[in-house]
Amino acid sequence: MEGYKSLFSTVAVMLMVVMLETSTSVAKSPPELLKKTPEWLRPCKRDDPKLDDCLRDAFQFMFPNLARGIPEIGVKRFEPLFIPEVRISQGRSGDAFQLQGSFRNILAHGPSNSTTRFMRIAFGEKNHTMTFGVDIPRIRIEAEYQLDGNIILLPLVGDGRANVHLRNVTTSVWMVVEPIIFQSDGVDREIFRIKDIKLDFAVEGMRIHLGNLFHGNKLLGLTVNNFLNQNSKEVIAEIRGSVGRSLGELFKRIMNEGLSHMPTDLWLP
């Protein structure tokens, strides 16, 4: 359930991708590249001694546009943020905590209020690494869910609507970025592609309600929902790894779509 958070936060990640210094490959068919630096993008110079601060501020400046969506680079609106699916696969049969299933058609309200906590980039000969953190004060989530398993030996079986309220979500993202050269109108232009991503998150508080637990058994449903809310930190700790991996792969695809339209000469000269 907690996955959504990282997600948003990860969401922020999306355009955060800071760039590359050298390129290692040449592609034949470039995507449609931006011709000039748009209003929502603040350039940062690579030789700036305060480059990390510049990139952090530039990313923060983008949030109002992310909320509305940036169609020229294939980024849909972030407010609310739509996530098709987050899968959960934790534990094995017989474990005290074992849960399988997914959350689908997720709508997350609140990610546009994110604050970029920090950003760091390290340039390498072939690939570059980037880390950044995003804080989100509140997230309200609506979704469909399907779960089957047990949480600390308490059975959990259900398929229905889920409502989640998250408070003070802190997200950290680590990425390996690969520079790629495209030829556009006879000119070499650099873009970047995320090769690997790892995402972690923490949540200060959570309230959750899962509808139609145990095929509509109200007493069992009330018991499980109360347990989830009373033990939210323990539940989040158990599913954090599984959710983080699922969200990381999802946002890797989303970010690479957006970054493929953004040559670095426009915003990281």
PDB file of N, CA and C in Angstrom, residues 1-88:
ATOM      1  N   MET A   1       0.817  -1.187   0.000  1.00  0.00           N
ATOM      2  CA  MET A   1       0.000   0.000   0.000  1.00  0.00           C
ATOM      3  C   MET A   1       0.842   1.223   0.000  1.00  0.00           C
ATOM      4  N   GLU A   2       2.006   1.069   0.599  1.00  0.00           N
ATOM      5  CA  GLU A   2       2.883   2.161   0.755  1.00  0.00           C
ATOM      6  C   GLU A   2       3.573   2.510  -0.527  1.00  0.00           C
ATOM      7  N   GLY A   3       3.523   1.572  -1.460  1.00  0.00           N
ATOM      8  CA  GLY A   3       4.256   1.757  -2.672  1.00  0.00           C
ATOM      9  C   GLY A   3       3.893   3.024  -3.348  1.00  0.00           C
ATOM     10  N   TYR A   4       2.690   3.420  -3.206  1.00  0.00           N
ATOM     11  CA  TYR A   4       2.285   4.591  -3.922  1.00  0.00           C
ATOM     12  C   TYR A   4       3.191   5.739  -3.607  1.00  0.00           C
ATOM     13  N   LYS A   5       3.620   5.810  -2.352  1.00  0.00           N
ATOM     14  CA  LYS A   5       4.379   6.965  -1.964  1.00  0.00           C
ATOM     15  C   LYS A   5       5.616   7.102  -2.758  1.00  0.00           C
ATOM     16  N   SER A   6       6.380   6.011  -2.683  1.00  0.00           N
ATOM     17  CA  SER A   6       7.625   6.122  -3.369  1.00  0.00           C
ATOM     18  C   SER A   6       7.320   6.540  -4.739  1.00  0.00           C
ATOM     19  N   LEU A   7       6.341   5.986  -5.134  1.00  0.00           N
ATOM     20  CA  LEU A   7       5.935   6.231  -6.438  1.00  0.00           C
ATOM     21  C   LEU A   7       5.916   7.693  -6.718  1.00  0.00           C
ATOM     22  N   PHE A   8       5.183   8.497  -5.916  1.00  0.00           N
ATOM     23  CA  PHE A   8       5.060   9.908  -6.183  1.00  0.00           C
ATOM     24  C   PHE A   8       6.391  10.547  -6.154  1.00  0.00           C
ATOM     25  N   SER A   9       6.966  10.167  -4.961  1.00  0.00           N
ATOM     26  CA  SER A   9       8.221  10.736  -4.839  1.00  0.00           C
ATOM     27  C   SER A   9       8.966  10.391  -6.064  1.00  0.00           C
ATOM     28  N   THR A  10       9.057   9.107  -6.418  1.00  0.00           N
ATOM     29  CA  THR A  10       9.721   8.670  -7.588  1.00  0.00           C
ATOM     30  C   THR A  10       9.259   9.409  -8.686  1.00  0.00           C
ATOM     31  N   VAL A  11       8.056   9.768  -8.708  1.00  0.00           N
ATOM     32  CA  VAL A  11       7.435  10.545  -9.671  1.00  0.00           C
ATOM     33  C   VAL A  11       8.227  11.737  -9.908  1.00  0.00           C
ATOM     34  N   ALA A  12       8.463  12.443  -8.877  1.00  0.00           N
ATOM     35  CA  ALA A  12       9.265  13.577  -8.998  1.00  0.00           C
ATOM     36  C   ALA A  12      10.455  13.227  -9.735  1.00  0.00           C
ATOM     37  N   VAL A  13      11.029  12.178  -9.518  1.00  0.00           N
ATOM     38  CA  VAL A  13      12.220  11.722 -10.170  1.00  0.00           C
ATOM     39  C   VAL A  13      12.207  12.008 -11.605  1.00  0.00           C
ATOM     40  N   MET A  14      11.147  11.882 -12.141  1.00  0.00           N
ATOM     41  CA  MET A  14      10.973  11.843 -13.542  1.00  0.00           C
ATOM     42  C   MET A  14      11.806  12.784 -14.346  1.00  0.00           C
ATOM     43  N   LEU A  15      11.780  14.012 -14.070  1.00  0.00           N
ATOM     44  CA  LEU A  15      12.535  14.919 -14.906  1.00  0.00           C
ATOM     45  C   LEU A  15      13.810  15.297 -14.244  1.00  0.00           C
ATOM     46  N   MET A  16      14.010  14.705 -13.119  1.00  0.00           N
ATOM     47  CA  MET A  16      15.139  15.017 -12.317  1.00  0.00           C
ATOM     48  C   MET A  16      16.410  14.577 -12.965  1.00  0.00           C
ATOM     49  N   VAL A  17      16.321  13.820 -13.939  1.00  0.00           N
ATOM     50  CA  VAL A  17      17.510  13.185 -14.442  1.00  0.00           C
ATOM     51  C   VAL A  17      18.547  14.164 -14.893  1.00  0.00           C
ATOM     52  N   VAL A  18      19.583  14.266 -14.182  1.00  0.00           N
ATOM     53  CA  VAL A  18      20.648  15.173 -14.503  1.00  0.00           C
ATOM     54  C   VAL A  18      21.697  14.522 -15.328  1.00  0.00           C
ATOM     55  N   MET A  19      22.359  15.360 -16.019  1.00  0.00           N
ATOM     56  CA  MET A  19      22.928  14.787 -17.168  1.00  0.00           C
ATOM     57  C   MET A  19      24.341  14.394 -17.202  1.00  0.00           C
ATOM     58  N   LEU A  20      24.570  14.099 -18.409  1.00  0.00           N
ATOM     59  CA  LEU A  20      25.750  13.385 -18.753  1.00  0.00           C
ATOM     60  C   LEU A  20      26.827  14.246 -19.339  1.00  0.00           C
ATOM     61  N   GLU A  21      27.997  13.700 -19.311  1.00  0.00           N
ATOM     62  CA  GLU A  21      29.125  14.492 -19.712  1.00  0.00           C
ATOM     63  C   GLU A  21      29.702  13.973 -21.012  1.00  0.00           C
ATOM     64  N   THR A  22      29.800  12.709 -21.204  1.00  0.00           N
ATOM     65  CA  THR A  22      30.365  12.185 -22.438  1.00  0.00           C
ATOM     66  C   THR A  22      29.439  11.149 -22.997  1.00  0.00           C
ATOM     67  N   SER A  23      29.599  10.823 -24.260  1.00  0.00           N
ATOM     68  CA  SER A  23      28.693   9.887 -24.823  1.00  0.00           C
ATOM     69  C   SER A  23      29.410   8.681 -25.343  1.00  0.00           C
ATOM     70  N   THR A  24      28.668   7.550 -25.365  1.00  0.00           N
ATOM     71  CA  THR A  24      29.336   6.298 -25.667  1.00  0.00           C
ATOM     72  C   THR A  24      28.756   5.591 -26.875  1.00  0.00           C
ATOM     73  N   SER A  25      27.609   6.037 -27.369  1.00  0.00           N
ATOM     74  CA  SER A  25      27.012   5.334 -28.485  1.00  0.00           C
ATOM     75  C   SER A  25      26.302   6.321 -29.394  1.00  0.00           C
ATOM     76  N   VAL A  26      26.124   5.935 -30.644  1.00  0.00           N
ATOM     77  CA  VAL A  26      25.449   6.784 -31.619  1.00  0.00           C
ATOM     78  C   VAL A  26      24.239   6.036 -32.137  1.00  0.00           C
ATOM     79  N   ALA A  27      23.059   6.697 -32.101  1.00  0.00           N
ATOM     80  CA  ALA A  27      21.849   6.061 -32.571  1.00  0.00           C
ATOM     81  C   ALA A  27      21.465   6.621 -33.920  1.00  0.00           C
ATOM     82  N   LYS A  28      20.777   5.818 -34.705  1.00  0.00           N
ATOM     83  CA  LYS A  28      20.468   6.215 -36.080  1.00  0.00           C
ATOM     84  C   LYS A  28      19.152   6.964 -36.179  1.00  0.00           C
ATOM     85  N   SER A  29      18.145   6.571 -35.432  1.00  0.00           N
ATOM     86  CA  SER A  29      16.843   7.188 -35.545  1.00  0.00           C
ATOM     87  C   SER A  29      16.503   7.939 -34.275  1.00  0.00           C
ATOM     88  N   PRO A  30      16.808   9.221 -34.185  1.00  0.00           N
ATOM     89  CA  PRO A  30      16.567   9.961 -32.950  1.00  0.00           C
ATOM     90  C   PRO A  30      15.083  10.203 -32.729  1.00  0.00           C
ATOM     91  N   PRO A  31      14.656  10.322 -31.459  1.00  0.00           N
ATOM     92  CA  PRO A  31      13.282  10.740 -31.180  1.00  0.00           C
ATOM     93  C   PRO A  31      13.132  12.213 -31.529  1.00  0.00           C
ATOM     94  N   GLU A  32      11.949  12.731 -31.408  1.00  0.00           N
ATOM     95  CA  GLU A  32      11.740  14.156 -31.674  1.00  0.00           C
ATOM     96  C   GLU A  32      12.335  14.957 -30.521  1.00  0.00           C
ATOM     97  N   LEU A  33      13.395  15.702 -30.795  1.00  0.00           N
ATOM     98  CA  LEU A  33      14.103  16.426 -29.751  1.00  0.00           C
ATOM     99  C   LEU A  33      13.588  17.860 -29.613  1.00  0.00           C
ATOM    100  N   LEU A  34      13.659  18.380 -28.401  1.00  0.00           N
ATOM    101  CA  LEU A  34      13.331  19.783 -28.186  1.00  0.00           C
ATOM    102  C   LEU A  34      14.292  20.658 -28.984  1.00  0.00           C
ATOM    103  N   LYS A  35      13.782  21.697 -29.605  1.00  0.00           N
ATOM    104  CA  LYS A  35      14.604  22.591 -30.422  1.00  0.00           C
ATOM    105  C   LYS A  35      15.230  23.717 -29.589  1.00  0.00           C
ATOM    106  N   LYS A  36      14.549  24.119 -28.533  1.00  0.00           N
ATOM    107  CA  LYS A  36      15.059  25.188 -27.691  1.00  0.00           C
ATOM    108  C   LYS A  36      14.654  24.920 -26.248  1.00  0.00           C
ATOM    109  N   THR A  37      15.327  25.599 -25.331  1.00  0.00           N
ATOM    110  CA  THR A  37      15.052  25.399 -23.912  1.00  0.00           C
ATOM    111  C   THR A  37      13.674  25.962 -23.566  1.00  0.00           C
ATOM    112  N   PRO A  38      12.756  25.146 -23.073  1.00  0.00           N
ATOM    113  CA  PRO A  38      11.408  25.624 -22.735  1.00  0.00           C
ATOM    114  C   PRO A  38      11.414  26.444 -21.451  1.00  0.00           C
ATOM    115  N   GLU A  39      10.312  27.142 -21.207  1.00  0.00           N
ATOM    116  CA  GLU A  39      10.214  28.010 -20.039  1.00  0.00           C
ATOM    117  C   GLU A  39      10.312  27.232 -18.734  1.00  0.00           C
ATOM    118  N   TRP A  40       9.854  25.987 -18.732  1.00  0.00           N
ATOM    119  CA  TRP A  40       9.825  25.215 -17.502  1.00  0.00           C
ATOM    120  C   TRP A  40      11.169  24.584 -17.142  1.00  0.00           C
ATOM    121  N   LEU A  41      12.175  24.776 -17.986  1.00  0.00           N
ATOM    122  CA  LEU A  41      13.469  24.140 -17.764  1.00  0.00           C
ATOM    123  C   LEU A  41      14.557  25.187 -17.556  1.00  0.00           C
ATOM    124  N   ARG A  42      15.185  25.172 -16.409  1.00  0.00           N
ATOM    125  CA  ARG A  42      16.251  26.115 -16.101  1.00  0.00           C
ATOM    126  C   ARG A  42      17.610  25.442 -16.331  1.00  0.00           C
ATOM    127  N   PRO A  43      18.419  25.965 -17.238  1.00  0.00           N
ATOM    128  CA  PRO A  43      19.714  25.330 -17.526  1.00  0.00           C
ATOM    129  C   PRO A  43      20.685  25.458 -16.362  1.00  0.00           C
ATOM    130  N   CYS A  44      21.559  24.466 -16.244  1.00  0.00           N
ATOM    131  CA  CYS A  44      22.647  24.470 -15.269  1.00  0.00           C
ATOM    132  C   CYS A  44      23.945  24.117 -15.996  1.00  0.00           C
ATOM    133  N   LYS A  45      25.014  24.857 -15.738  1.00  0.00           N
ATOM    134  CA  LYS A  45      26.285  24.597 -16.393  1.00  0.00           C
ATOM    135  C   LYS A  45      27.052  23.498 -15.671  1.00  0.00           C
ATOM    136  N   ARG A  46      27.645  22.610 -16.450  1.00  0.00           N
ATOM    137  CA  ARG A  46      28.344  21.472 -15.852  1.00  0.00           C
ATOM    138  C   ARG A  46      29.543  21.880 -15.012  1.00  0.00           C
ATOM    139  N   ASP A  47      30.173  23.011 -15.362  1.00  0.00           N
ATOM    140  CA  ASP A  47      31.352  23.442 -14.628  1.00  0.00           C
ATOM    141  C   ASP A  47      31.001  24.350 -13.441  1.00  0.00           C
ATOM    142  N   ASP A  48      29.721  24.492 -13.170  1.00  0.00           N
ATOM    143  CA  ASP A  48      29.289  25.290 -12.020  1.00  0.00           C
ATOM    144  C   ASP A  48      29.731  24.591 -10.731  1.00  0.00           C
ATOM    145  N   PRO A  49      30.505  25.251  -9.863  1.00  0.00           N
ATOM    146  CA  PRO A  49      30.918  24.610  -8.614  1.00  0.00           C
ATOM    147  C   PRO A  49      29.751  24.268  -7.697  1.00  0.00           C
ATOM    148  N   LYS A  50      28.605  24.885  -7.941  1.00  0.00           N
ATOM    149  CA  LYS A  50      27.392  24.587  -7.168  1.00  0.00           C
ATOM    150  C   LYS A  50      26.358  23.904  -8.064  1.00  0.00           C
ATOM    151  N   LEU A  51      26.837  23.008  -8.912  1.00  0.00           N
ATOM    152  CA  LEU A  51      25.955  22.333  -9.863  1.00  0.00           C
ATOM    153  C   LEU A  51      24.822  21.579  -9.166  1.00  0.00           C
ATOM    154  N   ASP A  52      25.142  20.869  -8.088  1.00  0.00           N
ATOM    155  CA  ASP A  52      24.105  20.090  -7.400  1.00  0.00           C
ATOM    156  C   ASP A  52      22.975  20.988  -6.903  1.00  0.00           C
ATOM    157  N   ASP A  53      23.339  22.148  -6.367  1.00  0.00           N
ATOM    158  CA  ASP A  53      22.309  23.084  -5.889  1.00  0.00           C
ATOM    159  C   ASP A  53      21.483  23.617  -7.056  1.00  0.00           C
ATOM    160  N   CYS A  54      22.154  23.906  -8.163  1.00  0.00           N
ATOM    161  CA  CYS A  54      21.446  24.414  -9.334  1.00  0.00           C
ATOM    162  C   CYS A  54      20.439  23.393  -9.850  1.00  0.00           C
ATOM    163  N   LEU A  55      20.857  22.132  -9.929  1.00  0.00           N
ATOM    164  CA  LEU A  55      19.967  21.080 -10.411  1.00  0.00           C
ATOM    165  C   LEU A  55      18.796  20.856  -9.469  1.00  0.00           C
ATOM    166  N   ARG A  56      19.068  20.918  -8.176  1.00  0.00           N
ATOM    167  CA  ARG A  56      17.987  20.774  -7.192  1.00  0.00           C
ATOM    168  C   ARG A  56      16.943  21.873  -7.385  1.00  0.00           C
ATOM    169  N   ASP A  57      17.408  23.118  -7.520  1.00  0.00           N
ATOM    170  CA  ASP A  57      16.479  24.244  -7.692  1.00  0.00           C
ATOM    171  C   ASP A  57      15.750  24.166  -9.034  1.00  0.00           C
ATOM    172  N   ALA A  58      16.451  23.717 -10.076  1.00  0.00           N
ATOM    173  CA  ALA A  58      15.831  23.600 -11.392  1.00  0.00           C
ATOM    174  C   ALA A  58      14.720  22.558 -11.372  1.00  0.00           C
ATOM    175  N   PHE A  59      14.958  21.458 -10.688  1.00  0.00           N
ATOM    176  CA  PHE A  59      13.939  20.420 -10.598  1.00  0.00           C
ATOM    177  C   PHE A  59      12.726  20.910  -9.815  1.00  0.00           C
ATOM    178  N   GLN A  60      12.986  21.622  -8.724  1.00  0.00           N
ATOM    179  CA  GLN A  60      11.889  22.150  -7.925  1.00  0.00           C
ATOM    180  C   GLN A  60      11.045  23.123  -8.750  1.00  0.00           C
ATOM    181  N   PHE A  61      11.705  23.905  -9.604  1.00  0.00           N
ATOM    182  CA  PHE A  61      11.023  24.878 -10.447  1.00  0.00           C
ATOM    183  C   PHE A  61      10.057  24.203 -11.412  1.00  0.00           C
ATOM    184  N   MET A  62      10.303  22.938 -11.728  1.00  0.00           N
ATOM    185  CA  MET A  62       9.489  22.231 -12.713  1.00  0.00           C
ATOM    186  C   MET A  62       8.169  21.709 -12.159  1.00  0.00           C
ATOM    187  N   PHE A  63       8.022  21.632 -10.840  1.00  0.00           N
ATOM    188  CA  PHE A  63       6.858  20.958 -10.269  1.00  0.00           C
ATOM    189  C   PHE A  63       5.504  21.513 -10.722  1.00  0.00           C
ATOM    190  N   PRO A  64       5.318  22.830 -10.813  1.00  0.00           N
ATOM    191  CA  PRO A  64       4.019  23.316 -11.317  1.00  0.00           C
ATOM    192  C   PRO A  64       3.700  22.800 -12.718  1.00  0.00           C
ATOM    193  N   ASN A  65       4.715  22.688 -13.580  1.00  0.00           N
ATOM    194  CA  ASN A  65       4.491  22.157 -14.926  1.00  0.00           C
ATOM    195  C   ASN A  65       4.248  20.660 -14.912  1.00  0.00           C
ATOM    196  N   LEU A  66       4.952  19.959 -14.027  1.00  0.00           N
ATOM    197  CA  LEU A  66       4.712  18.525 -13.902  1.00  0.00           C
ATOM    198  C   LEU A  66       3.277  18.259 -13.465  1.00  0.00           C
ATOM    199  N   ALA A  67       2.753  19.105 -12.598  1.00  0.00           N
ATOM    200  CA  ALA A  67       1.375  18.933 -12.136  1.00  0.00           C
ATOM    201  C   ALA A  67       0.398  19.001 -13.301  1.00  0.00           C
ATOM    202  N   ARG A  68       0.671  19.901 -14.266  1.00  0.00           N
ATOM    203  CA  ARG A  68      -0.215  20.060 -15.421  1.00  0.00           C
ATOM    204  C   ARG A  68       0.105  19.085 -16.544  1.00  0.00           C
ATOM    205  N   GLY A  69       1.344  18.568 -16.546  1.00  0.00           N
ATOM    206  CA  GLY A  69       1.788  17.692 -17.626  1.00  0.00           C
ATOM    207  C   GLY A  69       2.639  18.464 -18.620  1.00  0.00           C
ATOM    208  N   ILE A  70       3.599  17.767 -19.233  1.00  0.00           N
ATOM    209  CA  ILE A  70       4.480  18.382 -20.230  1.00  0.00           C
ATOM    210  C   ILE A  70       4.420  17.520 -21.490  1.00  0.00           C
ATOM    211  N   PRO A  71       3.440  17.759 -22.362  1.00  0.00           N
ATOM    212  CA  PRO A  71       3.224  16.884 -23.516  1.00  0.00           C
ATOM    213  C   PRO A  71       4.390  16.845 -24.496  1.00  0.00           C
ATOM    214  N   GLU A  72       5.202  17.926 -24.584  1.00  0.00           N
ATOM    215  CA  GLU A  72       6.285  17.933 -25.562  1.00  0.00           C
ATOM    216  C   GLU A  72       7.369  16.909 -25.263  1.00  0.00           C
ATOM    217  N   ILE A  73       7.405  16.398 -24.030  1.00  0.00           N
ATOM    218  CA  ILE A  73       8.362  15.330 -23.724  1.00  0.00           C
ATOM    219  C   ILE A  73       7.642  14.065 -23.247  1.00  0.00           C
ATOM    220  N   GLY A  74       6.339  13.996 -23.490  1.00  0.00           N
ATOM    221  CA  GLY A  74       5.591  12.782 -23.180  1.00  0.00           C
ATOM    222  C   GLY A  74       5.268  12.575 -21.715  1.00  0.00           C
ATOM    223  N   VAL A  75       5.310  13.637 -20.919  1.00  0.00           N
ATOM    224  CA  VAL A  75       5.024  13.530 -19.487  1.00  0.00           C
ATOM    225  C   VAL A  75       3.565  13.906 -19.227  1.00  0.00           C
ATOM    226  N   LYS A  76       2.806  12.968 -18.691  1.00  0.00           N
ATOM    227  CA  LYS A  76       1.418  13.240 -18.363  1.00  0.00           C
ATOM    228  C   LYS A  76       1.341  13.968 -17.024  1.00  0.00           C
ATOM    229  N   ARG A  77       0.181  14.530 -16.751  1.00  0.00           N
ATOM    230  CA  ARG A  77       0.032  15.338 -15.534  1.00  0.00           C
ATOM    231  C   ARG A  77       0.318  14.509 -14.281  1.00  0.00           C
ATOM    232  N   PHE A  78       0.879  15.185 -13.295  1.00  0.00           N
ATOM    233  CA  PHE A  78       1.232  14.547 -12.030  1.00  0.00           C
ATOM    234  C   PHE A  78       0.199  14.796 -10.945  1.00  0.00           C
ATOM    235  N   GLU A  79      -0.818  15.570 -11.252  1.00  0.00           N
ATOM    236  CA  GLU A  79      -1.798  15.907 -10.219  1.00  0.00           C
ATOM    237  C   GLU A  79      -3.213  15.776 -10.764  1.00  0.00           C
ATOM    238  N   PRO A  80      -3.933  14.699 -10.431  1.00  0.00           N
ATOM    239  CA  PRO A  80      -3.389  13.573  -9.672  1.00  0.00           C
ATOM    240  C   PRO A  80      -2.491  12.705 -10.552  1.00  0.00           C
ATOM    241  N   LEU A  81      -1.622  11.965  -9.923  1.00  0.00           N
ATOM    242  CA  LEU A  81      -0.721  11.064 -10.637  1.00  0.00           C
ATOM    243  C   LEU A  81      -1.409   9.728 -10.858  1.00  0.00           C
ATOM    244  N   PHE A  82      -1.438   9.278 -12.115  1.00  0.00           N
ATOM    245  CA  PHE A  82      -2.049   7.983 -12.425  1.00  0.00           C
ATOM    246  C   PHE A  82      -0.961   6.927 -12.585  1.00  0.00           C
ATOM    247  N   ILE A  83      -1.113   5.819 -11.882  1.00  0.00           N
ATOM    248  CA  ILE A  83      -0.182   4.697 -11.962  1.00  0.00           C
ATOM    249  C   ILE A  83      -0.994   3.449 -12.319  1.00  0.00           C
ATOM    250  N   PRO A  84      -0.701   2.830 -13.437  1.00  0.00           N
ATOM    251  CA  PRO A  84      -1.505   1.669 -13.851  1.00  0.00           C
ATOM    252  C   PRO A  84      -1.506   0.528 -12.836  1.00  0.00           C
ATOM    253  N   GLU A  85      -0.321   0.199 -12.299  1.00  0.00           N
ATOM    254  CA  GLU A  85      -0.268  -0.957 -11.397  1.00  0.00           C
ATOM    255  C   GLU A  85       1.015  -0.946 -10.573  1.00  0.00           C
ATOM    256  N   VAL A  86       0.894  -1.346  -9.323  1.00  0.00           N
ATOM    257  CA  VAL A  86       2.042  -1.612  -8.458  1.00  0.00           C
ATOM    258  C   VAL A  86       1.858  -3.008  -7.886  1.00  0.00           C
ATOM    259  N   ARG A  87       2.807  -3.877  -8.157  1.00  0.00           N
ATOM    260  CA  ARG A  87       2.709  -5.258  -7.699  1.00  0.00           C
ATOM    261  C   ARG A  87       3.394  -5.449  -6.358  1.00  0.00           C
ATOM    262  N   ILE A  88       2.839  -6.334  -5.567  1.00  0.00           N
ATOM    263  CA  ILE A  88       3.417  -6.678  -4.275  1.00  0.00           C
ATOM    264  C   ILE A  88       3.671  -8.178  -4.238  1.00  0.00           C
TER     265      ILE A  88
END
